[in-house]
PDB file of C-alpha atoms in Angstrom:
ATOM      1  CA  UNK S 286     153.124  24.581 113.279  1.00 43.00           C
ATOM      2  CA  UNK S 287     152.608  24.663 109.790  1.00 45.00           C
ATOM      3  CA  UNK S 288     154.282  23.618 107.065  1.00 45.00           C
ATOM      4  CA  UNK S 289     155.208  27.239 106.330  1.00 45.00           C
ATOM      5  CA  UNK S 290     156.042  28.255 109.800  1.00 43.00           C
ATOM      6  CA  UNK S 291     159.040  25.370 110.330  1.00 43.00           C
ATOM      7  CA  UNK S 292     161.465  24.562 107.779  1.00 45.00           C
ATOM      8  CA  UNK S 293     164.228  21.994 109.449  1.00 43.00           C
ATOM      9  CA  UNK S 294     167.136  22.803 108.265  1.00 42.00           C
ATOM     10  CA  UNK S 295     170.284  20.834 109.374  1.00 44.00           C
ATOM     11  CA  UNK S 296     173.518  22.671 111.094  1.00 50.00           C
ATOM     12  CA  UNK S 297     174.780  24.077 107.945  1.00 62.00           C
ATOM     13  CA  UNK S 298     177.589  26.976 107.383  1.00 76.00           C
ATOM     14  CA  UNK S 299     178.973  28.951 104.639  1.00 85.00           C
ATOM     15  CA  UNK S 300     182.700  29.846 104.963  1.00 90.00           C
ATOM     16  CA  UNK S 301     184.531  31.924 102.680  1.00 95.00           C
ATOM     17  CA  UNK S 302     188.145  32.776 103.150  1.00 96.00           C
ATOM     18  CA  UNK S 303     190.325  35.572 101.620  1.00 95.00           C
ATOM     19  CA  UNK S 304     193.721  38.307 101.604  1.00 97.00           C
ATOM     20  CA  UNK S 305     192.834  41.418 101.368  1.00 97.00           C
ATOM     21  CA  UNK S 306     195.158  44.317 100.150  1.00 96.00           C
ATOM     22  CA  UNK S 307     194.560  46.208 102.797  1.00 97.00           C
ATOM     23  CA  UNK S 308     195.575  46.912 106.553  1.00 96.00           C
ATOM     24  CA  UNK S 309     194.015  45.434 109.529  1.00 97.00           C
ATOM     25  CA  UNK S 310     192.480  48.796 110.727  1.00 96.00           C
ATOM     26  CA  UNK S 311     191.293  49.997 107.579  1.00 97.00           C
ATOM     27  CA  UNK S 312     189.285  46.752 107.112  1.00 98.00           C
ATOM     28  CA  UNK S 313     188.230  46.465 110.655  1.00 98.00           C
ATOM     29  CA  UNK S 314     186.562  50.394 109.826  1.00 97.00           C
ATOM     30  CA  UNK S 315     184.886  48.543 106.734  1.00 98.00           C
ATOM     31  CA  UNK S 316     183.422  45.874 109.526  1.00 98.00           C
ATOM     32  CA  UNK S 317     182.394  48.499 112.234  1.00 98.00           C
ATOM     33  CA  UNK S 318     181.668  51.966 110.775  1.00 97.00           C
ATOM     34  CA  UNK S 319     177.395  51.005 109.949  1.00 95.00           C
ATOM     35  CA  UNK S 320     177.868  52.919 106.635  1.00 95.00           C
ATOM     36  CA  UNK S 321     180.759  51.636 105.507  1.00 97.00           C
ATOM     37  CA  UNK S 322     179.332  48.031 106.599  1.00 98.00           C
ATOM     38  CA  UNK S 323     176.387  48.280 105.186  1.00 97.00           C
ATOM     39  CA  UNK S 324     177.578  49.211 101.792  1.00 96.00           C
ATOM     40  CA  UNK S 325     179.131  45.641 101.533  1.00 98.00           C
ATOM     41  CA  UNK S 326     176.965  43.479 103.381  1.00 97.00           C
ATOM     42  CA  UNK S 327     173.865  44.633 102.240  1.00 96.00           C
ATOM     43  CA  UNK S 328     173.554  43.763  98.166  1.00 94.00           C
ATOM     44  CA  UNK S 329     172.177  47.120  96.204  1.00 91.00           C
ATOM     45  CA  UNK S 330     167.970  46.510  96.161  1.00 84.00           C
ATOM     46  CA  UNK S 331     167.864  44.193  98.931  1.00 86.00           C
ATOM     47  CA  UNK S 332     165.759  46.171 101.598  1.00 82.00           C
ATOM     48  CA  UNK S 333     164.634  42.750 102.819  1.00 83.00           C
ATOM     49  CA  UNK S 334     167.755  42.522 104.760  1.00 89.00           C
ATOM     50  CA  UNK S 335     169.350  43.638 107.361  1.00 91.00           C
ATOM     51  CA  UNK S 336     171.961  43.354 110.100  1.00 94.00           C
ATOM     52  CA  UNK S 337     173.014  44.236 113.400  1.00 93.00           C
ATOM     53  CA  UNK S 338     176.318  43.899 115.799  1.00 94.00           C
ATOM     54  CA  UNK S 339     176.127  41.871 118.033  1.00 91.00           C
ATOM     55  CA  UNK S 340     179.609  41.321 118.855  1.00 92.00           C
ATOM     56  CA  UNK S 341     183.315  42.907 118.495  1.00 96.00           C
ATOM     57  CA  UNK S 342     186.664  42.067 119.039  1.00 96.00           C
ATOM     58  CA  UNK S 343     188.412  45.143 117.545  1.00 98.00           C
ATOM     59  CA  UNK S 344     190.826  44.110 115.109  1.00 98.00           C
ATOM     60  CA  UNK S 345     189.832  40.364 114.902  1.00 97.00           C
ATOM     61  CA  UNK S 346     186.520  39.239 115.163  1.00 96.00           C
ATOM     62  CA  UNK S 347     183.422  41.090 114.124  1.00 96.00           C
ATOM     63  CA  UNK S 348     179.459  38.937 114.540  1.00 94.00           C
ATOM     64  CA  UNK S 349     176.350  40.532 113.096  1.00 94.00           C
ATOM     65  CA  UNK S 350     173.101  39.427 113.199  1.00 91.00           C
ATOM     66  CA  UNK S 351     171.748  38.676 109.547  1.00 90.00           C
ATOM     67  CA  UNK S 352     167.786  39.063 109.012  1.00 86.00           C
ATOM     68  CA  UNK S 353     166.400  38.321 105.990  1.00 81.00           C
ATOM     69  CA  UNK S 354     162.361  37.284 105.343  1.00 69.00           C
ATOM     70  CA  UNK S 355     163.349  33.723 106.247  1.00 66.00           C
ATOM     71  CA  UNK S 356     164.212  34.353 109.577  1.00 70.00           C
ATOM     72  CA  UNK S 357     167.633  35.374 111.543  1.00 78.00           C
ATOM     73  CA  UNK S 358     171.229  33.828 111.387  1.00 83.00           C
ATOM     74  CA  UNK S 359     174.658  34.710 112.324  1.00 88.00           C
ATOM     75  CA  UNK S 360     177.239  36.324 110.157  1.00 93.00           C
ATOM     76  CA  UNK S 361     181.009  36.108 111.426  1.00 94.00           C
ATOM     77  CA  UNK S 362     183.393  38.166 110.442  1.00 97.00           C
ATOM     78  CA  UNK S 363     187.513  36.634 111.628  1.00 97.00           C
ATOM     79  CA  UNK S 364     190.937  39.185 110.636  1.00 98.00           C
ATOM     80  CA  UNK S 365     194.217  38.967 111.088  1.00 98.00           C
ATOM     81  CA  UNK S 366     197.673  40.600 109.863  1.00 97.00           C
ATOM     82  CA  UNK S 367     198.678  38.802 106.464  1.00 96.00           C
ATOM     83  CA  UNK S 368     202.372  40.475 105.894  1.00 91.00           C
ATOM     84  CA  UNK S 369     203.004  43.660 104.991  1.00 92.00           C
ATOM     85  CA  UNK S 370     200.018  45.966 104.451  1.00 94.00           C
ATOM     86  CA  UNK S 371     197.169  42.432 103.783  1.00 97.00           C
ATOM     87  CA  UNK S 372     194.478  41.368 105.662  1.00 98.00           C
ATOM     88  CA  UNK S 373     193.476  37.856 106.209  1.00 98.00           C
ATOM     89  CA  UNK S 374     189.563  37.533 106.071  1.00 98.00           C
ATOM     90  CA  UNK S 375     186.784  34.683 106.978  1.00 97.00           C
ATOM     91  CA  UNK S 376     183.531  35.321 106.577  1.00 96.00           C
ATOM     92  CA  UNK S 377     181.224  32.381 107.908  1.00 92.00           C
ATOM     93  CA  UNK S 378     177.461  32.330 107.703  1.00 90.00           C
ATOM     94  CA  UNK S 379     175.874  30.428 109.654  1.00 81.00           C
ATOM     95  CA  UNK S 380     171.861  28.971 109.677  1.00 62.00           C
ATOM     96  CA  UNK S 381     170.060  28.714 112.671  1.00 50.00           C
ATOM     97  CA  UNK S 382     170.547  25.038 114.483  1.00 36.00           C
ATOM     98  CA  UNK S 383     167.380  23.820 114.469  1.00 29.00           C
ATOM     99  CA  UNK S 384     164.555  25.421 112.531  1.00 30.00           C
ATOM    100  CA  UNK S 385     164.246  28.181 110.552  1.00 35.00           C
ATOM    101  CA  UNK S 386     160.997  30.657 111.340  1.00 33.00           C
ATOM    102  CA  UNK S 387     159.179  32.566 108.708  1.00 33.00           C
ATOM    103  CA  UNK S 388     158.506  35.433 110.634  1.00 32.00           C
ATOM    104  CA  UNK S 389     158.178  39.292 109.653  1.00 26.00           C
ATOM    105  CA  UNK S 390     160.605  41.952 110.853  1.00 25.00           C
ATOM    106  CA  UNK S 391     160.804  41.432 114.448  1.00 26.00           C
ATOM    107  CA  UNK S 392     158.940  44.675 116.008  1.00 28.00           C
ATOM    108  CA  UNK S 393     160.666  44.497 119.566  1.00 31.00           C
ATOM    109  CA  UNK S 394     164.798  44.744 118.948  1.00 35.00           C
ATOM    110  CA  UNK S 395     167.241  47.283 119.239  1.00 41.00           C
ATOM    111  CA  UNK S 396     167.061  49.570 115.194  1.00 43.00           C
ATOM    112  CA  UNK S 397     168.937  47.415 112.277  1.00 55.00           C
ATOM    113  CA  UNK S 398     170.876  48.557 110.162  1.00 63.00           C
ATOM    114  CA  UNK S 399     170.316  48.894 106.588  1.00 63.00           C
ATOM    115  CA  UNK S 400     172.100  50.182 103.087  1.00 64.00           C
ATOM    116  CA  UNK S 401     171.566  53.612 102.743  1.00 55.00           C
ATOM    117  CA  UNK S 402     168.775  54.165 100.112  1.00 52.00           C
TER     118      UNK S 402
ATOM    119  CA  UNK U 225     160.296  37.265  89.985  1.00 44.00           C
ATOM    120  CA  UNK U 226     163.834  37.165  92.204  1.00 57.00           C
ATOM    121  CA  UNK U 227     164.135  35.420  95.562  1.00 61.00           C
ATOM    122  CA  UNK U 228     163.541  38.752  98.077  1.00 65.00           C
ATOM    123  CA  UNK U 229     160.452  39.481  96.383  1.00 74.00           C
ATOM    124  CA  UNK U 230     158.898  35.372  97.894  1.00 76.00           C
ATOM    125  CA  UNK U 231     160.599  36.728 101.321  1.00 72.00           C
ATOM    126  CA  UNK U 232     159.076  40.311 100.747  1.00 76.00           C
ATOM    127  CA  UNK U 233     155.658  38.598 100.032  1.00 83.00           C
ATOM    128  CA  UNK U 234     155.626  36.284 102.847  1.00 80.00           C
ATOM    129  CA  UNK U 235     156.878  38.778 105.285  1.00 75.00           C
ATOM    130  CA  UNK U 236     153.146  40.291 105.667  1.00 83.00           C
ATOM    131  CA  UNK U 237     151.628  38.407 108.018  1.00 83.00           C
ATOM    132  CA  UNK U 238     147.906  38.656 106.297  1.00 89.00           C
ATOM    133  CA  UNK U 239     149.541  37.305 103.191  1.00 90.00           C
ATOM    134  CA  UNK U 240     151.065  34.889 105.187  1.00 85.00           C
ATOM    135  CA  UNK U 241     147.914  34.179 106.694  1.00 88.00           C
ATOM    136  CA  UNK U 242     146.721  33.646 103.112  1.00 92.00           C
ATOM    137  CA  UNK U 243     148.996  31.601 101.926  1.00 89.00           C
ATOM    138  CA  UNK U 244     148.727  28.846 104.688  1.00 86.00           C
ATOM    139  CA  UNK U 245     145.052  28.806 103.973  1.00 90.00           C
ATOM    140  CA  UNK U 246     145.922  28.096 100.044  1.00 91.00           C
ATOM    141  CA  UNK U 247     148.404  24.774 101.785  1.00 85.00           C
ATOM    142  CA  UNK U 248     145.348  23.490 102.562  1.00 87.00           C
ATOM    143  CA  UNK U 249     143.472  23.470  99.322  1.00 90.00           C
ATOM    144  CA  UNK U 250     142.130  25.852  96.645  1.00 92.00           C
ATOM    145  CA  UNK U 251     140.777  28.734  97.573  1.00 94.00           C
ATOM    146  CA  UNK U 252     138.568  31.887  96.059  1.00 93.00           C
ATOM    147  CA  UNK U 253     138.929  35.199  97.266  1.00 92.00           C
ATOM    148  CA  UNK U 254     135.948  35.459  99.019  1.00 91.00           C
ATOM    149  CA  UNK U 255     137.216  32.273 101.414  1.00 91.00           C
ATOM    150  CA  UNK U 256     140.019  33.645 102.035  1.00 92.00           C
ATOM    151  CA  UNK U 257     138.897  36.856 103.009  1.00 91.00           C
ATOM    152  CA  UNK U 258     136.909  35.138 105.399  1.00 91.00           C
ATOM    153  CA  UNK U 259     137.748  36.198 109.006  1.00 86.00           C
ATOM    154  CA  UNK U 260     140.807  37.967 108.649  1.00 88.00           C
ATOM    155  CA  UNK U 261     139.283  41.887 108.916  1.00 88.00           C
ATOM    156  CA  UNK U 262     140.748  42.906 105.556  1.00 91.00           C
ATOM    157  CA  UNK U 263     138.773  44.558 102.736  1.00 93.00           C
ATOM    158  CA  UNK U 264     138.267  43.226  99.408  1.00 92.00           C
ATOM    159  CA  UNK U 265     140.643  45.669  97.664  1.00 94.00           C
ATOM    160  CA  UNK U 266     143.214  44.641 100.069  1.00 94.00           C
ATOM    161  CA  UNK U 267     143.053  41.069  99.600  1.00 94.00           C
ATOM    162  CA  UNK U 268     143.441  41.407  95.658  1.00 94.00           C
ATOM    163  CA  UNK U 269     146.526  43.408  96.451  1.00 95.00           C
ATOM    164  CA  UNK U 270     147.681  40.452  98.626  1.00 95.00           C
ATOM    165  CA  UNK U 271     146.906  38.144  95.869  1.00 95.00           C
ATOM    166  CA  UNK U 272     148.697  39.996  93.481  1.00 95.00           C
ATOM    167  CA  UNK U 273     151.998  39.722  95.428  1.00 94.00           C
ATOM    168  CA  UNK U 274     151.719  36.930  95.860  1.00 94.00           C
ATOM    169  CA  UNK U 275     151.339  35.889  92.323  1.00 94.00           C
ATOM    170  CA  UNK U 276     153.868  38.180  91.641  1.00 92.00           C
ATOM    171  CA  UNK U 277     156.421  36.175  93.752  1.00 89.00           C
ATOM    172  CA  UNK U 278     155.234  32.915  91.793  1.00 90.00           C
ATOM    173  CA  UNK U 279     154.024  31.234  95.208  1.00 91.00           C
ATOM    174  CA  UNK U 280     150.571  30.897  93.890  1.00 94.00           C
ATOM    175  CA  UNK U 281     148.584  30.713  90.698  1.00 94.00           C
ATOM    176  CA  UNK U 282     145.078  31.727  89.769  1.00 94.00           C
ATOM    177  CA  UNK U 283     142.880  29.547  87.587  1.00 93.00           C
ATOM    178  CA  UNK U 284     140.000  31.279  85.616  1.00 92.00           C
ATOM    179  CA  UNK U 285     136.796  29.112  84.775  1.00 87.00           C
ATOM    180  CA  UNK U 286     134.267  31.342  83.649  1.00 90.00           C
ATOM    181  CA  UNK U 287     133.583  34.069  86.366  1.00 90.00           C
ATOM    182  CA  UNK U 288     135.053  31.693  89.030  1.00 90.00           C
ATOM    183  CA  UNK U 289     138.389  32.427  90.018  1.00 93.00           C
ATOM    184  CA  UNK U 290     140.061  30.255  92.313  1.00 95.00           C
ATOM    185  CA  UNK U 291     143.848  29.983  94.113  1.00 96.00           C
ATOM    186  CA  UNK U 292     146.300  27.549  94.855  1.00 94.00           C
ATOM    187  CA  UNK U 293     149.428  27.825  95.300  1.00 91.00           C
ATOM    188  CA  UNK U 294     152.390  26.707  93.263  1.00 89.00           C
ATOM    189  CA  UNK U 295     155.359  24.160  94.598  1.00 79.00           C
ATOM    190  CA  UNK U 296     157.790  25.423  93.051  1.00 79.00           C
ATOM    191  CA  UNK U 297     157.671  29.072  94.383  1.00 77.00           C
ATOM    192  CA  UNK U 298     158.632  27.545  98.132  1.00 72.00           C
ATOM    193  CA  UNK U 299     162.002  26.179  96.942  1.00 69.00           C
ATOM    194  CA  UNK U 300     164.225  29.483  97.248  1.00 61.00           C
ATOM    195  CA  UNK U 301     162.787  29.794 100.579  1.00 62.00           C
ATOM    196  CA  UNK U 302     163.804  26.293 102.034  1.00 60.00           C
ATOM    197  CA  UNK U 303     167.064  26.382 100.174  1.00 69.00           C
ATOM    198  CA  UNK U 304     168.006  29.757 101.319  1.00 64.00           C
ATOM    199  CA  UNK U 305     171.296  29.140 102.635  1.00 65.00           C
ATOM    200  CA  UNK U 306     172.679  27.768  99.095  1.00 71.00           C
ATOM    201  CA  UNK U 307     171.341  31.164  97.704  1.00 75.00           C
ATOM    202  CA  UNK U 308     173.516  32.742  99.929  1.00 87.00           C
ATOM    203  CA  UNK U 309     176.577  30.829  98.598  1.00 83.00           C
ATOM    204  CA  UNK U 310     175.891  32.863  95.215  1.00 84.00           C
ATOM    205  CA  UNK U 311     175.385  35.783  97.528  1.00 92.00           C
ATOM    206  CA  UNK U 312     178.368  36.590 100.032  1.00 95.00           C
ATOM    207  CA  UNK U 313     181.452  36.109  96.877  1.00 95.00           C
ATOM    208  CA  UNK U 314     179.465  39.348  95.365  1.00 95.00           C
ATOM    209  CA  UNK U 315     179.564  40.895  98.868  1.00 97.00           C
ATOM    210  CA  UNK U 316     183.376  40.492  99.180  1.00 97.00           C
ATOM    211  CA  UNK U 317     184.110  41.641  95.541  1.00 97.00           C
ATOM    212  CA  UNK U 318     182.342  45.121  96.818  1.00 97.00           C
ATOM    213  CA  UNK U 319     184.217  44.768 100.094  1.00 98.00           C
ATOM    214  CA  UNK U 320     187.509  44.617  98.556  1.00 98.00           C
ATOM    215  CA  UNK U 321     186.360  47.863  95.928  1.00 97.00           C
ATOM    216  CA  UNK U 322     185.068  49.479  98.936  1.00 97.00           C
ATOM    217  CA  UNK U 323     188.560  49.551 101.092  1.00 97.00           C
ATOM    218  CA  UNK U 324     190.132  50.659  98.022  1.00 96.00           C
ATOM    219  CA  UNK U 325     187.707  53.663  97.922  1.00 96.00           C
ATOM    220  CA  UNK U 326     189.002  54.439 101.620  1.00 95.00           C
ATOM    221  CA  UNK U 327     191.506  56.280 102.605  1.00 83.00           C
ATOM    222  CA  UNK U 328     193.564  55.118 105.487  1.00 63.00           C
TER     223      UNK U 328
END
């Protein structure tokens, strides 16, 4: 392995954590419909990413694989009823456990989604 | 130069190809042409990207152009995940737009 072809990188998440003004099933449609998802995950210009499901649990817990040029992680989506008409919302984003592979778009997995041009 | 365009660059695996050869040491075009089946046009356009995503640099002495490539241009890559802290408070701001944009 090259230098380039293994990064280490330690066990290291992102978590962010917020109420949404907005029901439980309308944000579960913004998690699961691919348009809808992609036009939040997915930053405007980035065509080097993109995502795929990989696991649902309707209403609650939503996991996408995340691939960027620097290899794949995991991208978890937790909701649950906040009161009246809110949404609680965790996003965590997670690296890889132990290294990270520079590789190019894989050619063999299921079609990824990506924004809309 | 912004941080997809050094995952863009090194997505290609001839430029990727190119670029490890450049880790070892300075490099002309003509080396690192060498062996890897791609035409001389093609390998400036290689070179150009990656320029263009600050990973390497060129250095002119006379007609003698040579390649190396530049330190600093790896450091988005191994750091991606704090990029991505800048990154997913963006993506929530749109999410939050997004289900007000929905109806029920």
């Amino acid at each position: 392995m090259t230098v380039l072809e293994e990064a280490e990188v330690e066990d290291r998440e992102l978590t962010f954590e917020e109420e949404l003004d907005a029901s439980l099933e309308k944000v579960w449609r913004a998690l699961s419909v691919p348009e809808l998802a992609a036009e939040w995950l997915v930053a405007p210009g980035r065509d080097d990413v993109s995502f795929r499901i990989v696991d649902a649990e309707p209403f609650s817990r939503m996991r996408y694989a995340w691939c960027d040029g620097a290899g794949e992680s995991l991208v978890t989506v937790e909701i649950w009823p906040s009161g009246e008409g809110r949404t609680g919302f965790r996003l965590t984003h997670g690296a890889r456990s132990s290294t990270m592979m520079l590789r190019a778009a894989n050619g063999n997995s299921p079609p990824r989604l990506r924004r809309a041009a | 130069m912004n941080e997809s365009d050094v995952f863009r660059a090194l997505a290609d695996p001839t430029r990727r190809q190119v670029f490890e050869r450049l880790l070892a040491g300075r490099r002309n075009a003509t080396e690192l042409r060498e062996g890897l089946g791609v035409s001389q046009p093609a390998i400036s356009q290689h070179l150009a990207v990656l320029r263009g995503a600050n990973l390497i640099s060129e250095e002119r002495a006379g007609r003698h152009v040579h390649y190396g490539v530049n330190p600093d241009g790896l450091v988005p890559l191994i750091d991606w995940l704090a990029r991505y802290r800048d990154y997913w408070p963006a993506r929530i701001d749109r999410l939050k737009t997004l289900l007000g944009e929905m109806d029920q």
